Coordinates of C-alpha atoms in Angstrom, one line a residue:
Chain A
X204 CA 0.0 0.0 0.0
X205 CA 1.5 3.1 -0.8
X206 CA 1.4 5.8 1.8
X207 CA 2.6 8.7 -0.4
X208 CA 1.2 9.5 -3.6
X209 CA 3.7 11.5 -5.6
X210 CA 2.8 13.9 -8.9
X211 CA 4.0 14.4 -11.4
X212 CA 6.6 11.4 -12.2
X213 CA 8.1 13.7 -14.4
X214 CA 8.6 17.7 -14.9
X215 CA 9.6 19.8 -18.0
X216 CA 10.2 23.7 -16.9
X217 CA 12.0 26.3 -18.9
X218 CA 14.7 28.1 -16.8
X219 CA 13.2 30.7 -14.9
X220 CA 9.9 29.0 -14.2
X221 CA 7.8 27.7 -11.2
X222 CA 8.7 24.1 -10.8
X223 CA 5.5 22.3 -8.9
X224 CA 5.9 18.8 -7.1
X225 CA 3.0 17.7 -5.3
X226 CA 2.7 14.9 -2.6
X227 CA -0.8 13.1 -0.4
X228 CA -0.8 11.1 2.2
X229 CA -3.1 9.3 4.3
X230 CA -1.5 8.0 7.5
X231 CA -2.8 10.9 10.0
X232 CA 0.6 10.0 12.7
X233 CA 2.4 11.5 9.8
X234 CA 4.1 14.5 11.5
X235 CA 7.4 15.4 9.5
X236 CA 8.0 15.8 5.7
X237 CA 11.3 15.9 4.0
X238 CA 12.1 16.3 0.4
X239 CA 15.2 14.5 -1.1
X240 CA 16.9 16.0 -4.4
X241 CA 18.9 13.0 -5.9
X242 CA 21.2 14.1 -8.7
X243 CA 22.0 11.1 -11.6
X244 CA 24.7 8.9 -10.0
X245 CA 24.8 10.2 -6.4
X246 CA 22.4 9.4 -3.7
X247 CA 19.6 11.4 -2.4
X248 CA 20.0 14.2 -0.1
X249 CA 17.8 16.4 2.0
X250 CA 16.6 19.2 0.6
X251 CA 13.9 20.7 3.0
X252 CA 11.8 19.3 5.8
X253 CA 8.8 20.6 7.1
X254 CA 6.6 19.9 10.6
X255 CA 3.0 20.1 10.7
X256 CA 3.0 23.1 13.0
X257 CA 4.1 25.6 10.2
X258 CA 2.0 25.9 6.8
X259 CA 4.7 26.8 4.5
X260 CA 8.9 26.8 4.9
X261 CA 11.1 28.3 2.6
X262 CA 14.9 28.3 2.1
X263 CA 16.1 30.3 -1.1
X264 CA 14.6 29.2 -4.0
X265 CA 13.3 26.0 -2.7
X266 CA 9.6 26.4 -0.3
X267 CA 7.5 23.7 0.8
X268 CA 3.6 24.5 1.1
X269 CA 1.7 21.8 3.8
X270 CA -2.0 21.5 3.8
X271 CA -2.8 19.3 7.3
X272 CA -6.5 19.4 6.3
X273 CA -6.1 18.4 2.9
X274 CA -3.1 16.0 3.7
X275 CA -0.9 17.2 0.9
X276 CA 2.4 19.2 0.6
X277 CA 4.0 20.2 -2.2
X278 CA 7.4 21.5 -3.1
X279 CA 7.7 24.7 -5.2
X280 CA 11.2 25.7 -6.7
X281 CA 11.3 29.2 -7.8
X282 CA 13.7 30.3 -11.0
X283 CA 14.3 27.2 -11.4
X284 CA 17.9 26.8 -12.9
X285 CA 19.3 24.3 -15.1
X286 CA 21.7 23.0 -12.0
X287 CA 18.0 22.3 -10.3
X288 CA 17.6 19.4 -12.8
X289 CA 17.2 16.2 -10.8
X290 CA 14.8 13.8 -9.1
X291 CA 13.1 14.5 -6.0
X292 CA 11.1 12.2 -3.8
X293 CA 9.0 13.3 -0.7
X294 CA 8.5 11.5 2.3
X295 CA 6.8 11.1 5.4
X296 CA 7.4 9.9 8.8
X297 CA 5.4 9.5 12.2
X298 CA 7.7 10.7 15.1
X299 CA 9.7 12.9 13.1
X300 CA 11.5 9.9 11.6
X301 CA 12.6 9.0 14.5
X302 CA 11.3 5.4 14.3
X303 CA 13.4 4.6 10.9
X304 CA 10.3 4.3 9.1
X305 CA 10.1 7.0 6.7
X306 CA 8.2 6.1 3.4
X307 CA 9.0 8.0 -0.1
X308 CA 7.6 9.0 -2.9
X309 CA 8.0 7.3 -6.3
X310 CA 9.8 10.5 -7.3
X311 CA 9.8 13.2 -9.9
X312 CA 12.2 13.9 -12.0
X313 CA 12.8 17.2 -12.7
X314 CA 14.3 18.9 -16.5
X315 CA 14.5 22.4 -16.4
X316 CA 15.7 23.4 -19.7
X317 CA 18.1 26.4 -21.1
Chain B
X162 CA 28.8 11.6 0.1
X163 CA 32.0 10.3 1.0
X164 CA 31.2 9.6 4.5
X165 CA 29.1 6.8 3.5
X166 CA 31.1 4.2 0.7
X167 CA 29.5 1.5 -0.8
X168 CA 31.4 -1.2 -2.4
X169 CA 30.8 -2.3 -5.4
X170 CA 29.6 0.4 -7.2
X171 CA 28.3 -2.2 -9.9
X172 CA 28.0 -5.7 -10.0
X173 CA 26.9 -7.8 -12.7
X174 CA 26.3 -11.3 -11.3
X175 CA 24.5 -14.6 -12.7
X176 CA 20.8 -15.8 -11.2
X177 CA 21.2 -17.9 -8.3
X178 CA 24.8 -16.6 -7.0
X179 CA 25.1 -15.5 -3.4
X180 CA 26.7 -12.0 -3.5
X181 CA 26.7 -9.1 -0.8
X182 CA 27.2 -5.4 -1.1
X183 CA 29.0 -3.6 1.8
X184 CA 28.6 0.1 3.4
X185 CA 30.6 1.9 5.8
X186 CA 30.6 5.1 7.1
X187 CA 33.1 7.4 8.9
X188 CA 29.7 9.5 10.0
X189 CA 29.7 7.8 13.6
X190 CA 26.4 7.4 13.2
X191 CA 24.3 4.6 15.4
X192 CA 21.6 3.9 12.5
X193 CA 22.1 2.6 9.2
X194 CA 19.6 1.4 6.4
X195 CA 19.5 -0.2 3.5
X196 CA 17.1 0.9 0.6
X197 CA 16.3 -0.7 -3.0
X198 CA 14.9 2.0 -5.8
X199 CA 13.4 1.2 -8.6
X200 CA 12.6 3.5 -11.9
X201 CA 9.1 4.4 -11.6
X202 CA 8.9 2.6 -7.7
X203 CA 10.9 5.5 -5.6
X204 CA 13.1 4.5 -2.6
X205 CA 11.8 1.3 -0.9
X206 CA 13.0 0.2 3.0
X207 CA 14.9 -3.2 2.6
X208 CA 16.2 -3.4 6.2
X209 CA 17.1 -0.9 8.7
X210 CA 19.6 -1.1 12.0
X211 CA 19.7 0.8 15.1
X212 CA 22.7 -0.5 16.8
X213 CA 25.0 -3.6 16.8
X214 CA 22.7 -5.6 18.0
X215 CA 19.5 -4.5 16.3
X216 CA 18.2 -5.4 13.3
X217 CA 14.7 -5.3 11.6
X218 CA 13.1 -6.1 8.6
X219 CA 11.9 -3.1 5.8
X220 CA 8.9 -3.1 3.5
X221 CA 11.0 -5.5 1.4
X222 CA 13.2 -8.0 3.1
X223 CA 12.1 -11.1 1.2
X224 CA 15.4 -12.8 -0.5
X225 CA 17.8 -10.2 1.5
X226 CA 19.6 -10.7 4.9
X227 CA 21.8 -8.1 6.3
X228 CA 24.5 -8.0 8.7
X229 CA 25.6 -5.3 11.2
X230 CA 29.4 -6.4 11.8
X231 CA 30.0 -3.2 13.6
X232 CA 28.8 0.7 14.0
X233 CA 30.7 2.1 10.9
X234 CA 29.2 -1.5 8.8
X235 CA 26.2 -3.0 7.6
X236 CA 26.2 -5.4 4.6
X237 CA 23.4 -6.7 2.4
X238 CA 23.5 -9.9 0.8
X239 CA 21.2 -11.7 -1.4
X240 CA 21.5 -15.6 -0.9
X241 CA 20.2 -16.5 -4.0
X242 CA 20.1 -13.5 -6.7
X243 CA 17.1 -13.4 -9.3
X244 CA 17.0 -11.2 -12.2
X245 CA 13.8 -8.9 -10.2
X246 CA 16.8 -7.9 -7.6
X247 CA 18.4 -6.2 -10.3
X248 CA 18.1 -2.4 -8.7
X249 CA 19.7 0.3 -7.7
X250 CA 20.8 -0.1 -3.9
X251 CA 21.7 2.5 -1.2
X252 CA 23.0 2.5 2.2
X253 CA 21.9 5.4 4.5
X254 CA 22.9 6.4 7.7
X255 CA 21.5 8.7 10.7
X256 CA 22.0 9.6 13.5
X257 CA 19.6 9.5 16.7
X258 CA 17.5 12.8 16.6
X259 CA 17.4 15.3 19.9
X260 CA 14.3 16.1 21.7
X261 CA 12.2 17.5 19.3
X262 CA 14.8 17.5 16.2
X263 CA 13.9 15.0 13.4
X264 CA 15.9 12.6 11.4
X265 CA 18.0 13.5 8.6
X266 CA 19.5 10.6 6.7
X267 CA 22.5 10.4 4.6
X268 CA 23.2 8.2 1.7
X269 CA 25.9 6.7 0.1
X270 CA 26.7 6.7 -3.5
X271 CA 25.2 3.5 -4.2
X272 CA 25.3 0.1 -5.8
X273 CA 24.3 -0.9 -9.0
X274 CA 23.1 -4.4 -9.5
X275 CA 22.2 -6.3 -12.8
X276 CA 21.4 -10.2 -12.1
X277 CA 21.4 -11.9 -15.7

């Protein structure tokens, strides 16, 4: 059963643009969401993390929006740059991850073209 | 990162071999994981350690054990490899998070596996 629904798999945006990456989820104990950016060849890395108490958090170019109601966060890059080009995958955790147990998207991957 | 290795990098092994893919990490950290991903299927929890002596299954531990032979290293193997175990495999590592503070985890470079 998949716990986190991840759209789009994949994302064309000129350089400049908005890039959108949206994420459900259903488990209500769910109480900390991290986005990994995973380049081609290297493993993932945290991007961004966000607890329920906040509705939004945003570090440079990169913001995550977080709808507790609605169950859905999404991940919005602004000016997205060529370098931004990747895949991303969000996740979820009870605990704040703290359990091992944090469950990932299927991923998006990201082309932001010149 | 290079504080998490994973040896090989790439294997190419025959259906049926027994083979095992190592991680180690200079990162001092208590918890390690390993995770299988799939085009199309994300990152998916194979088996996950909390100390030495801890070890517990993931979403997807059928036809993989794992051994923790000390802090810094946690190996997967896969006892009898089948073409559907040809993946793309990561370690990860964390460490345990303070009061409040959640879990960032740290992955290695990872292995890729083709099982003709």
């Amino acid at each position: 059963q998949q716990q986190v629904k991840q759209s789009p798999q994949s994302l064309i945006v000129q350089k400049g643009g908005i890039s959108i990456i949206n994420c459900a989820y259903e488990n209500t104990a769910f109480d900390y969401f991290p986005w990994y950016q995973q380049f081609p060849g290297k493993g993932p890395a945290l991007l961004i993390a966000i607890r329920p108490d906040v509705s939004e958090k945003k570090e440079g170019r990169f913001t995550i929006s977080f709808n507790k109601s609605a169950k859905q966060f999404s991940l919005h890059i602004m000016d997205s740059q060529p370098g931004d080009s990747a895949t991303y995958f969000c996740a979820a955790s009870p605990y704040g991850g703290s359990q091992g147990n944090l469950i990932f998207g299927k991923g998006t991957k990201l082309s932001v073209k010149p | 990162d290079a504080d998490v290795t994973q040896t090989p990098r790439n294997r190419i092994t025959k259906t049926g071999k027994r083979i095992m893919l190592e991680c180690s990490q200079t990162k001092g950290h208590d918890r390690m994981y390993w995770y299988r991903q799939d085009p199309g299927l994300g990152l998916r929890l194979i088996y996950y350690s909390f100390d030495v002596k801890d070890i517990n299954k993931g979403e997807i531990s059928d036809g993989y054990s794992v051994s923790r032979q000390a802090q810094a290293k946690f190996s997967l193997s896969l006892e009898s490899a089948i073409p559907n175990q040809t993946a793309l495999y990561f370690c990860a590592t964390s460490d345990i998070p303070g009061t409040g503070g959640w879990e960032t985890q740290y992955f290695g470079p990872g292995t890729r596996l083709l099982v003709l």
